[in-house]
Amino acid sequence: MNLLLVDLFVQQYKLCKLTSTEKVAVISEYGEKTEYVEAAVVAARSLGAAALVLTASSLSNPLLPPYKSDGREVAALLSAAGECDLIIDVTVGGLIHSDVRTQIIGKGKRMLFVAEPTEVLGRLIGTEDLKNRVSASAAFLRNGSRMHVTSQAGTDLVLDISGESLPITCQWGYVDEPARWDHWPSGFIACFPQDKSAQGTIVLQAGDVFIPWQRYVSDDVIITVKDGYITNIDGNGHDARLLSDYFAQWHDPEVYALSHMGWGLHPLASWSALNVYDPRSLYGQELRSVAGNFMWSTGSNRFAQRETPAHLDIPMRDCTICIDETVVVRQGKLEEKIYG
Ligand SMILES: [Fe+2]
């Protein structure tokens, strides 16, 4: 048994305010991540809580087409999870963009996805201070009407974030409130701008990151965005060609849509993670959370009824992000004075 992982789950459950009268459901896939299942159960029992393991034969989506969804076990899984208070998702891909997540938290349950290696879970576990920074960032988005992202490399992207019902994702890495979902570890803010509102250009540079490819961008890619969709991908290096190939092979116009947009806030998250660790052992949370990154994504948007397994998260360096007149990130660094 991984005793360090058990200790970390105990620490995490305390952040999640798990009580001895509550029930934990661990959603897993047959034969996968058994160490996490074991640690989640043992830690729950050590705090006096009940623990139920729900194992589906398979729930993960493929990273490349063809995509065939098999949801036959989902209804039974949802029914059992609905009897529990805290749902720990240790499936391989995570039920992040799926209807399962929406239905579980819709019933007021807390749901936490766990995927990173033990060391990353421990080093980046959430704190009250991180939660406060993420919450302060959410207020900027909630009160804002326009996000403008620029960079010296040529990025110039405008998004409509107006409206009281703007979906905002606050991720500080634990679930301490009812109907809350999070991913341990996390430290970023994101929103889903008004669908089809994005306009402009995104210029990727060496050192930016492709997730879930888990590698750094190696050469410039110039991406044109019109009415919320990528309409052109240009560049002299091989990354532009690879990105074009990747989108084309899904034969689905929705994979070109822009999805969530936001910025990283975790003071301990490092751009070096993909070099320090085996990249394929990571889920990418560290890169998503680097303080001052601009993270944008493609494809899935459950608020626009768009569910596709073709979903890229792309954290970028050196961008400036403005919400209306307020600079929240300046050239890749948090504008510290506004976070309190
Ligand atoms: Fe994403």
Coordinates of C-alpha atoms and ligand atoms in Angstrom, one line a residue:
M1 CA 0.0 0.0 0.0
N2 CA 1.2 3.5 -0.8
L3 CA 1.2 5.0 2.7
L4 CA 2.1 8.5 1.5
L5 CA -0.9 8.4 -0.8
V6 CA -3.1 7.4 2.1
D7 CA -1.8 10.2 4.3
L8 CA -2.4 12.7 1.4
F9 CA -6.0 11.4 1.0
V10 CA -6.6 12.0 4.7
Q11 CA -5.2 15.5 4.3
Q12 CA -7.4 16.1 1.3
Y13 CA -10.6 14.7 3.0
K14 CA -10.0 17.2 5.8
L15 CA -9.9 20.0 3.3
C16 CA -13.1 18.6 1.8
K17 CA -14.7 18.7 5.3
L18 CA -15.5 15.0 5.2
T19 CA -17.3 13.9 8.3
S20 CA -17.6 10.5 10.0
T21 CA -21.3 10.4 9.1
E22 CA -20.7 10.8 5.4
K23 CA -20.3 8.2 2.6
V24 CA -17.5 8.3 0.0
A25 CA -18.0 6.8 -3.4
V26 CA -14.9 6.0 -5.4
I27 CA -15.5 5.7 -9.2
S28 CA -12.9 3.7 -10.9
E29 CA -12.3 1.6 -14.0
Y30 CA -11.6 -2.1 -13.9
G31 CA -7.9 -2.9 -13.3
E32 CA -6.9 0.7 -13.4
K33 CA -5.3 2.9 -10.8
T34 CA -5.9 0.4 -8.0
E35 CA -3.4 2.2 -5.7
Y36 CA -5.6 5.3 -5.8
V37 CA -8.8 3.3 -5.1
E38 CA -7.1 1.6 -2.1
A39 CA -5.7 4.8 -0.6
A40 CA -9.1 6.6 -1.1
V41 CA -10.9 3.8 0.8
V42 CA -8.4 3.4 3.6
A43 CA -8.2 7.1 4.2
A44 CA -12.0 7.4 4.3
R45 CA -12.3 4.6 6.8
S46 CA -9.5 6.0 9.0
L47 CA -11.7 9.2 9.4
G48 CA -14.7 7.1 10.3
A49 CA -16.5 7.7 7.0
A50 CA -18.1 4.9 4.9
A51 CA -16.6 4.1 1.5
L52 CA -18.1 2.4 -1.6
V53 CA -16.1 1.5 -4.7
L54 CA -18.0 1.7 -8.0
T55 CA -16.0 0.1 -10.7
A56 CA -17.1 0.4 -14.3
S57 CA -15.6 -1.9 -17.0
S58 CA -14.5 1.2 -18.9
L59 CA -15.4 4.8 -19.0
S60 CA -12.5 6.6 -20.6
N61 CA -12.5 8.1 -24.1
P62 CA -9.8 7.5 -26.6
L63 CA -7.3 10.2 -27.3
L64 CA -7.6 9.7 -31.0
P65 CA -10.5 8.7 -33.3
P66 CA -12.5 6.6 -33.8
Y67 CA -14.7 7.6 -30.9
K68 CA -17.4 5.3 -29.7
S69 CA -19.2 6.2 -26.5
D70 CA -20.4 3.3 -24.4
G71 CA -22.6 4.6 -21.6
R72 CA -24.4 1.4 -20.6
E73 CA -23.0 1.4 -17.1
V74 CA -23.5 5.0 -16.4
A75 CA -27.1 5.0 -15.1
A76 CA -26.3 2.3 -12.5
L77 CA -23.2 4.2 -11.5
L78 CA -25.0 7.5 -11.1
S79 CA -27.7 5.8 -9.1
A80 CA -25.2 4.5 -6.5
A81 CA -23.1 7.6 -6.5
G82 CA -26.3 9.6 -5.7
E83 CA -26.5 7.8 -2.4
C84 CA -23.1 9.1 -1.3
D85 CA -21.8 12.6 -0.2
L86 CA -18.3 12.8 -1.6
I87 CA -17.5 11.2 -5.0
I88 CA -13.8 10.5 -5.8
D89 CA -13.2 10.1 -9.5
V90 CA -10.1 8.0 -10.2
T91 CA -11.1 7.0 -13.7
V92 CA -8.2 7.2 -16.2
G93 CA -9.5 10.1 -18.3
G94 CA -11.7 11.7 -15.6
L95 CA -15.4 12.4 -15.9
I96 CA -14.6 16.1 -16.4
H97 CA -16.7 17.1 -19.4
S98 CA -19.3 14.5 -19.2
D99 CA -22.9 14.4 -18.2
V100 CA -22.0 12.2 -15.3
R101 CA -20.3 15.1 -13.6
T102 CA -23.1 17.4 -14.3
Q103 CA -25.7 15.0 -12.8
I104 CA -23.7 14.2 -9.7
I105 CA -23.0 17.8 -8.7
G106 CA -26.5 18.7 -9.7
K107 CA -27.7 16.6 -6.8
G108 CA -25.5 18.8 -4.4
K109 CA -22.7 16.2 -4.1
R110 CA -19.0 17.1 -3.9
M111 CA -16.9 15.5 -6.6
L112 CA -13.1 15.4 -6.9
F113 CA -11.0 14.0 -9.7
V114 CA -7.6 12.6 -8.8
A115 CA -5.0 11.6 -11.5
E116 CA -1.6 13.0 -10.8
P117 CA 1.4 11.1 -9.3
T118 CA 1.7 11.1 -5.5
E119 CA 4.5 13.6 -5.4
V120 CA 2.5 16.1 -7.4
L121 CA -0.6 15.6 -5.3
G122 CA 1.4 16.3 -2.2
R123 CA 3.4 19.3 -3.4
L124 CA 0.5 21.2 -5.0
I125 CA -2.3 20.3 -2.5
G126 CA -4.8 23.2 -2.1
T127 CA -4.6 25.9 0.6
E128 CA -6.9 28.5 1.9
D129 CA -4.7 31.2 0.4
L130 CA -5.0 29.6 -3.1
K131 CA -8.8 29.4 -2.7
N132 CA -8.9 33.1 -1.9
R133 CA -6.8 34.0 -5.0
V134 CA -9.1 31.9 -7.2
S135 CA -12.2 33.4 -5.7
A136 CA -10.8 36.9 -6.2
S137 CA -10.2 36.1 -9.9
A138 CA -13.7 34.7 -10.2
A139 CA -15.1 38.1 -9.2
F140 CA -13.2 39.8 -12.0
L141 CA -14.8 37.4 -14.5
R142 CA -18.3 37.7 -12.9
N143 CA -18.2 41.5 -13.1
G144 CA -16.5 41.7 -16.5
S145 CA -17.9 41.9 -20.0
R146 CA -14.8 41.6 -22.2
M147 CA -11.6 39.5 -22.0
H148 CA -8.7 40.7 -24.1
V149 CA -5.5 38.6 -24.4
T150 CA -2.4 40.0 -26.1
S151 CA 1.3 39.0 -26.4
Q152 CA 4.4 40.5 -28.0
A153 CA 4.4 37.4 -30.2
G154 CA 1.2 38.6 -31.9
T155 CA -1.7 37.1 -29.9
D156 CA -4.7 39.4 -30.0
L157 CA -7.9 37.7 -28.9
V158 CA -11.1 39.2 -27.8
L159 CA -13.9 37.3 -26.0
D160 CA -17.4 38.2 -24.7
I161 CA -17.7 37.3 -21.1
S162 CA -20.8 39.4 -20.3
G163 CA -23.9 38.0 -18.8
E164 CA -24.9 37.0 -15.3
S165 CA -25.0 33.3 -16.2
L166 CA -21.4 33.1 -17.5
P167 CA -20.1 29.7 -16.5
I168 CA -17.0 30.1 -14.3
T169 CA -14.8 27.2 -13.1
C170 CA -13.0 28.0 -9.9
Q171 CA -10.4 25.3 -9.2
W172 CA -8.4 25.4 -6.0
G173 CA -8.0 21.6 -5.7
Y174 CA -10.5 20.6 -3.1
V175 CA -14.3 20.4 -2.7
D176 CA -15.4 22.0 0.6
E177 CA -18.8 23.2 -0.6
P178 CA -22.0 21.3 -1.7
A179 CA -22.4 20.9 -5.5
R180 CA -18.7 21.6 -6.1
W181 CA -16.4 19.7 -8.5
D182 CA -12.7 20.1 -8.6
H183 CA -9.5 18.4 -9.7
W184 CA -6.7 17.7 -7.2
P185 CA -4.4 19.5 -7.6
S186 CA -5.5 22.7 -9.3
G187 CA -4.9 26.4 -9.1
F188 CA -6.6 28.3 -11.8
I189 CA -9.7 30.2 -12.9
A190 CA -11.5 29.7 -16.2
C191 CA -14.7 30.7 -17.8
F192 CA -16.7 29.6 -20.9
P193 CA -17.1 32.9 -22.9
Q194 CA -20.3 33.4 -24.8
D195 CA -20.3 30.7 -27.4
K196 CA -19.0 31.8 -30.8
S197 CA -17.9 35.1 -29.5
A198 CA -14.1 34.6 -29.7
Q199 CA -12.3 36.7 -32.4
G200 CA -8.7 37.3 -33.3
T201 CA -5.3 35.6 -33.4
I202 CA -3.5 33.2 -31.0
V203 CA 0.3 32.8 -31.6
L204 CA 1.8 29.8 -29.8
Q205 CA 5.5 30.0 -29.1
A206 CA 8.2 27.5 -27.9
G207 CA 7.7 26.7 -24.3
D208 CA 3.9 26.9 -24.4
V209 CA 2.2 23.5 -23.7
F210 CA -0.1 21.0 -25.5
I211 CA -2.2 19.0 -23.0
P212 CA -3.0 16.1 -23.2
W213 CA -0.1 15.6 -25.5
Q214 CA 2.1 16.5 -22.5
R215 CA 4.8 18.3 -24.4
Y216 CA 6.1 21.7 -25.0
V217 CA 5.3 23.6 -28.2
S218 CA 8.5 23.7 -30.2
D219 CA 7.9 26.4 -32.9
D220 CA 5.5 29.2 -33.7
V221 CA 1.9 28.4 -34.6
I222 CA -0.4 31.2 -35.8
I223 CA -4.1 30.4 -35.1
T224 CA -6.9 32.5 -36.6
V225 CA -10.2 32.5 -34.7
K226 CA -13.5 33.7 -36.1
D227 CA -16.9 33.6 -34.4
G228 CA -15.6 31.1 -31.7
Y229 CA -14.0 28.6 -34.1
I230 CA -10.4 28.1 -35.4
T231 CA -10.5 28.9 -39.1
N232 CA -6.8 28.7 -40.0
I233 CA -3.6 27.2 -38.6
D234 CA -0.3 28.5 -39.9
G235 CA 3.4 28.2 -39.2
N236 CA 6.6 27.0 -40.7
G237 CA 7.4 24.3 -38.2
H238 CA 6.0 20.9 -37.7
D239 CA 3.7 21.9 -34.8
A240 CA 1.4 23.8 -37.2
R241 CA 1.1 20.7 -39.4
L242 CA 0.5 18.3 -36.4
L243 CA -2.2 20.6 -35.0
S244 CA -3.9 20.8 -38.4
D245 CA -3.7 17.0 -38.8
Y246 CA -5.0 16.4 -35.3
F247 CA -8.2 18.5 -35.8
A248 CA -8.8 17.2 -39.3
Q249 CA -8.8 13.5 -38.4
W250 CA -11.9 13.8 -36.1
H251 CA -14.1 14.8 -39.1
D252 CA -16.1 16.9 -36.7
P253 CA -16.4 20.7 -37.1
E254 CA -17.0 21.1 -33.4
V255 CA -13.4 20.1 -32.5
Y256 CA -12.4 23.5 -33.9
A257 CA -14.5 25.4 -31.3
L258 CA -12.9 27.3 -28.5
S259 CA -13.8 26.2 -25.0
H260 CA -12.7 27.5 -21.6
M261 CA -10.4 30.5 -21.1
G262 CA -8.6 31.6 -18.0
W263 CA -5.3 31.9 -16.1
G264 CA -3.1 30.0 -13.6
L265 CA -2.8 31.0 -10.0
H266 CA -0.8 28.3 -8.1
P267 CA 2.4 29.8 -6.6
L268 CA 4.2 26.4 -6.6
A269 CA 3.2 25.1 -10.0
S270 CA 6.2 25.0 -12.4
W271 CA 6.7 25.3 -16.1
S272 CA 9.4 22.7 -15.7
A273 CA 7.1 19.8 -14.8
L274 CA 7.1 18.1 -18.2
N275 CA 11.0 18.0 -18.1
V276 CA 11.3 17.0 -14.4
Y277 CA 8.8 14.1 -14.5
D278 CA 7.9 11.5 -17.0
P279 CA 5.4 13.5 -19.1
R280 CA 3.2 10.5 -19.7
S281 CA 2.8 10.0 -16.0
L282 CA 1.2 13.4 -15.7
Y283 CA -2.3 14.6 -16.3
G284 CA -1.0 18.2 -16.8
Q285 CA -2.5 20.0 -13.8
E286 CA 0.8 21.6 -12.9
L287 CA 1.1 23.3 -16.3
R288 CA -2.6 24.3 -16.2
S289 CA -2.0 26.0 -12.8
V290 CA 1.3 27.9 -13.4
A291 CA 0.7 31.4 -11.9
G292 CA 0.3 33.9 -14.8
N293 CA -0.2 31.5 -17.6
F294 CA -3.0 32.1 -20.1
M295 CA -4.9 28.8 -20.6
W296 CA -7.3 28.3 -23.4
S297 CA -8.8 25.2 -24.8
T298 CA -10.6 23.6 -27.7
G299 CA -13.7 21.4 -28.3
S300 CA -15.8 20.4 -25.3
N301 CA -18.2 22.8 -23.8
R302 CA -21.0 21.2 -21.8
F303 CA -22.7 24.6 -21.4
A304 CA -23.0 24.8 -25.2
Q305 CA -24.1 21.1 -25.4
R306 CA -20.8 20.3 -27.1
E307 CA -19.3 17.0 -25.9
T308 CA -16.3 15.8 -27.8
P309 CA -13.3 13.8 -26.7
A310 CA -11.1 16.1 -28.9
H311 CA -10.2 18.5 -26.2
L312 CA -6.8 20.4 -26.0
D313 CA -5.8 22.6 -23.1
I314 CA -3.0 25.0 -24.1
P315 CA -1.3 27.0 -21.3
M316 CA 0.7 29.9 -22.8
R317 CA 3.6 32.0 -21.4
D318 CA 4.1 35.7 -21.6
C319 CA 0.5 36.8 -22.3
T320 CA -1.3 39.9 -20.9
I321 CA -4.9 39.4 -19.9
C322 CA -7.3 42.3 -19.4
I323 CA -10.8 42.0 -18.0
D324 CA -12.4 45.2 -19.3
E325 CA -9.8 47.8 -18.1
T326 CA -8.2 45.7 -15.4
V327 CA -4.9 43.9 -16.1
V328 CA -5.0 40.6 -14.3
V329 CA -1.9 39.0 -15.9
R330 CA 0.9 41.2 -17.4
Q331 CA 3.3 39.5 -19.7
G332 CA 2.9 36.1 -18.0
K333 CA 3.1 37.4 -14.4
L334 CA 0.2 37.9 -12.1
E335 CA -0.6 41.5 -11.4
E336 CA -0.1 40.9 -7.7
K337 CA -1.6 44.1 -6.3
I338 CA -5.1 43.1 -7.4
Y339 CA -5.2 39.7 -5.7
G340 CA -5.3 41.2 -2.2
Ligands
FE1 FE -9.9 21.6 -20.4

